[in-house]
Every structure is written in C-alpha cells, then in structure tokens.
Coordinates of N, CA and C in Angstrom, one line a residue:
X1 N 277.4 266.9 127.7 CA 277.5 266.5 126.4 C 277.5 267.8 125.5
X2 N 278.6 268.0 124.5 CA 279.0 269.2 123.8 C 278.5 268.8 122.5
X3 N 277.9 268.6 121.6 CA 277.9 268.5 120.1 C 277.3 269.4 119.9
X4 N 278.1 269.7 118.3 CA 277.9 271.0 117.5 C 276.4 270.4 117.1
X5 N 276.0 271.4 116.2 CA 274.9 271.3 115.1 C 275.3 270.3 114.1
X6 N 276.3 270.5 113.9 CA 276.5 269.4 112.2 C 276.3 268.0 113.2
X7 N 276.9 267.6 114.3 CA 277.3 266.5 114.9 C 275.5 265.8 115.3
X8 N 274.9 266.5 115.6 CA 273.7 266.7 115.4 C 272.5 266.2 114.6
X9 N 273.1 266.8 113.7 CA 272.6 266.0 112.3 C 273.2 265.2 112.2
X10 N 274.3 265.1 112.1 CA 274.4 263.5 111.5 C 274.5 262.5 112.5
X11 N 274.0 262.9 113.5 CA 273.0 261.7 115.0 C 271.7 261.7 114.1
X12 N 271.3 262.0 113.6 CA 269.5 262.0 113.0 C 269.8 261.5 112.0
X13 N 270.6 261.3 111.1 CA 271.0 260.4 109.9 C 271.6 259.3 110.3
X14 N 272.2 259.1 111.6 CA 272.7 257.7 111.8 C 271.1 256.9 112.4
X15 N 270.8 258.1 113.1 CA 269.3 257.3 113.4 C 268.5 256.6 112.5
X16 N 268.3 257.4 111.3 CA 267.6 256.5 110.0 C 268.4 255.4 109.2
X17 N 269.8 255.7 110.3 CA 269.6 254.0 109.5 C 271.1 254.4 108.3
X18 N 271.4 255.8 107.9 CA 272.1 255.9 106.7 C 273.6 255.9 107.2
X19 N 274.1 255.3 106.3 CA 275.6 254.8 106.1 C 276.3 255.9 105.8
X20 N 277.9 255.8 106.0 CA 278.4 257.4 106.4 C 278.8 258.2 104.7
X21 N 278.9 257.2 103.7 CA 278.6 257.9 102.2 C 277.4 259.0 101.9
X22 N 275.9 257.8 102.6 CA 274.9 258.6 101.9 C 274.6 259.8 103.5
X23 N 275.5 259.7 104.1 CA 275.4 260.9 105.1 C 276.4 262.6 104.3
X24 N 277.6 261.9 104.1 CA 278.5 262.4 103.4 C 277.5 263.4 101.9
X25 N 277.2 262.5 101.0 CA 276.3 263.2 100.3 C 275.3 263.9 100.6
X26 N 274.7 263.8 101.4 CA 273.6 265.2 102.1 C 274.0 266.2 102.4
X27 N 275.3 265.4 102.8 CA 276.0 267.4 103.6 C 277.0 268.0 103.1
X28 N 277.4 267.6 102.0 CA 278.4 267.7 101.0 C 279.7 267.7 101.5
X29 N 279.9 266.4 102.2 CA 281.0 266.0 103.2 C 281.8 265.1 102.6
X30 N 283.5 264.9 102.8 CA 283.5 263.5 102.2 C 283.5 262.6 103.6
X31 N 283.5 261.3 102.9 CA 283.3 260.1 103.9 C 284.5 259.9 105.1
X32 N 285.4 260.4 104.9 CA 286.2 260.8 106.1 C 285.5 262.0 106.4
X33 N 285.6 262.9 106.3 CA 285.2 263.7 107.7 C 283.9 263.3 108.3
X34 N 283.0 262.7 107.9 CA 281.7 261.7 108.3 C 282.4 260.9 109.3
X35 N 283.4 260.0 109.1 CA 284.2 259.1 109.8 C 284.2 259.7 111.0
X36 N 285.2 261.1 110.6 CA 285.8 261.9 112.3 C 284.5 261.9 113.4
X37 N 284.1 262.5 112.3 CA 282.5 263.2 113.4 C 282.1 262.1 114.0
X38 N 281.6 261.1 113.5 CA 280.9 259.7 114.1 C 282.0 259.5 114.8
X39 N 283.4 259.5 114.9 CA 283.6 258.8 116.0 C 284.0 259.2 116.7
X40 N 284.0 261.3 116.2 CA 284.3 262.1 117.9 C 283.0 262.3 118.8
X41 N 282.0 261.7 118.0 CA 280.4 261.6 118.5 C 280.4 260.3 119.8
X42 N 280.7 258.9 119.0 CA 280.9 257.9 120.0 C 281.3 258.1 121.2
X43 N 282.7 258.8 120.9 CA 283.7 258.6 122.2 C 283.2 260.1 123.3
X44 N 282.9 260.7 122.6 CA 281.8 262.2 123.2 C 281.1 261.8 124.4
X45 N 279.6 261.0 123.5 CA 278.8 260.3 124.5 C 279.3 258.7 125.8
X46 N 280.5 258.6 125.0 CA 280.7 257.1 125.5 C 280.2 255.7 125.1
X47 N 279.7 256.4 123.9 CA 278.6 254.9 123.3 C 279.6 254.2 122.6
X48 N 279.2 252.6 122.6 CA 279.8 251.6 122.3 C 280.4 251.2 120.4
X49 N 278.4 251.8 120.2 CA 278.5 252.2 118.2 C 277.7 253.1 117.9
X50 N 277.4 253.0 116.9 CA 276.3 254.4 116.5 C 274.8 254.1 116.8
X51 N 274.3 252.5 116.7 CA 272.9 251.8 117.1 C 273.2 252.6 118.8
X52 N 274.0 252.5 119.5 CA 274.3 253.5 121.3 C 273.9 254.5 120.6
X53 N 274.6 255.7 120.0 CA 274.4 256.5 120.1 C 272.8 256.9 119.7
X54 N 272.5 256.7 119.0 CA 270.9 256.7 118.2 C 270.0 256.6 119.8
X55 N 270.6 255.4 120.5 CA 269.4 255.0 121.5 C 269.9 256.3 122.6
X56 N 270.7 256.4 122.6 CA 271.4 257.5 123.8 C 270.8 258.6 123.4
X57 N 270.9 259.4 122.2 CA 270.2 260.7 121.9 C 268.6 260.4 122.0
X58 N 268.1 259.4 121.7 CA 266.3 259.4 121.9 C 266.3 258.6 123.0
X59 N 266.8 258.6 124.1 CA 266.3 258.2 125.2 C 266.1 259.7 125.8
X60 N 267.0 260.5 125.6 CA 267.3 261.8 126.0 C 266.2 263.0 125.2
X61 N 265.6 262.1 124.2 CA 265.0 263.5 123.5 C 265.2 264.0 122.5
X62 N 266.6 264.2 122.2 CA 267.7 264.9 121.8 C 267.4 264.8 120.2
X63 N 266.9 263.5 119.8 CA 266.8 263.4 118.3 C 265.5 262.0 118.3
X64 N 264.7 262.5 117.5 CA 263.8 261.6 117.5 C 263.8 260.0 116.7
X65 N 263.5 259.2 117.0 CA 264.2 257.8 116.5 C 262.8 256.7 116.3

C-alpha cells in the first residue's frame, strides 16, 4: 500500500467522521480533488467505502480510529 502524506490525512479525517467539503476546507482543497484522493484511496486499498477504509487503516495501525 503506497499513500502519500496528504492521502493520509485525509484517511484521519474520513475517520472522524468528516465529509469531503469540511475535509476540503482544512486543507485548502477543493471538493473535487478531495473526491480524487478518496477514491484513488478506495481503489488503492480495495475498500468497498470510506467506513472500509477507516477500519482497514486502524486495524493496521496506520491511523487511529
């Protein structure tokens, strides 16, 4: 599994729960490229949605949940 740093973070913001606007606004992103990233994240790990990917990175460690 390859993810950058930004891809990263915003695995630890999908974890809490935040929607890809108020992800967007933290990182001074717009909501499309939030879009790309979550869903070159998905298809990355092979997770089904982002509730997968959340459980897939903290089963792993990877981000705390």
């Amino acid at each position: 599994m390859k993810l950058s740093q930004l891809d990263l973070e915003i695995c630890k913001y999908i974890a809490e729960g935040k929607k890809n606007i108020e992800i967007g606004r933290l990182l001074f992103l717009s909501v499309h490229t939030i879009k790309s990233h979550v869903s070159n994240i998905i298809f990355q790990l092979g997770a089904a949605n982002r509730t997968h990917v959340a459980y897939l990175l903290g089963k792993e460690n990877i981000i705390n949940v």
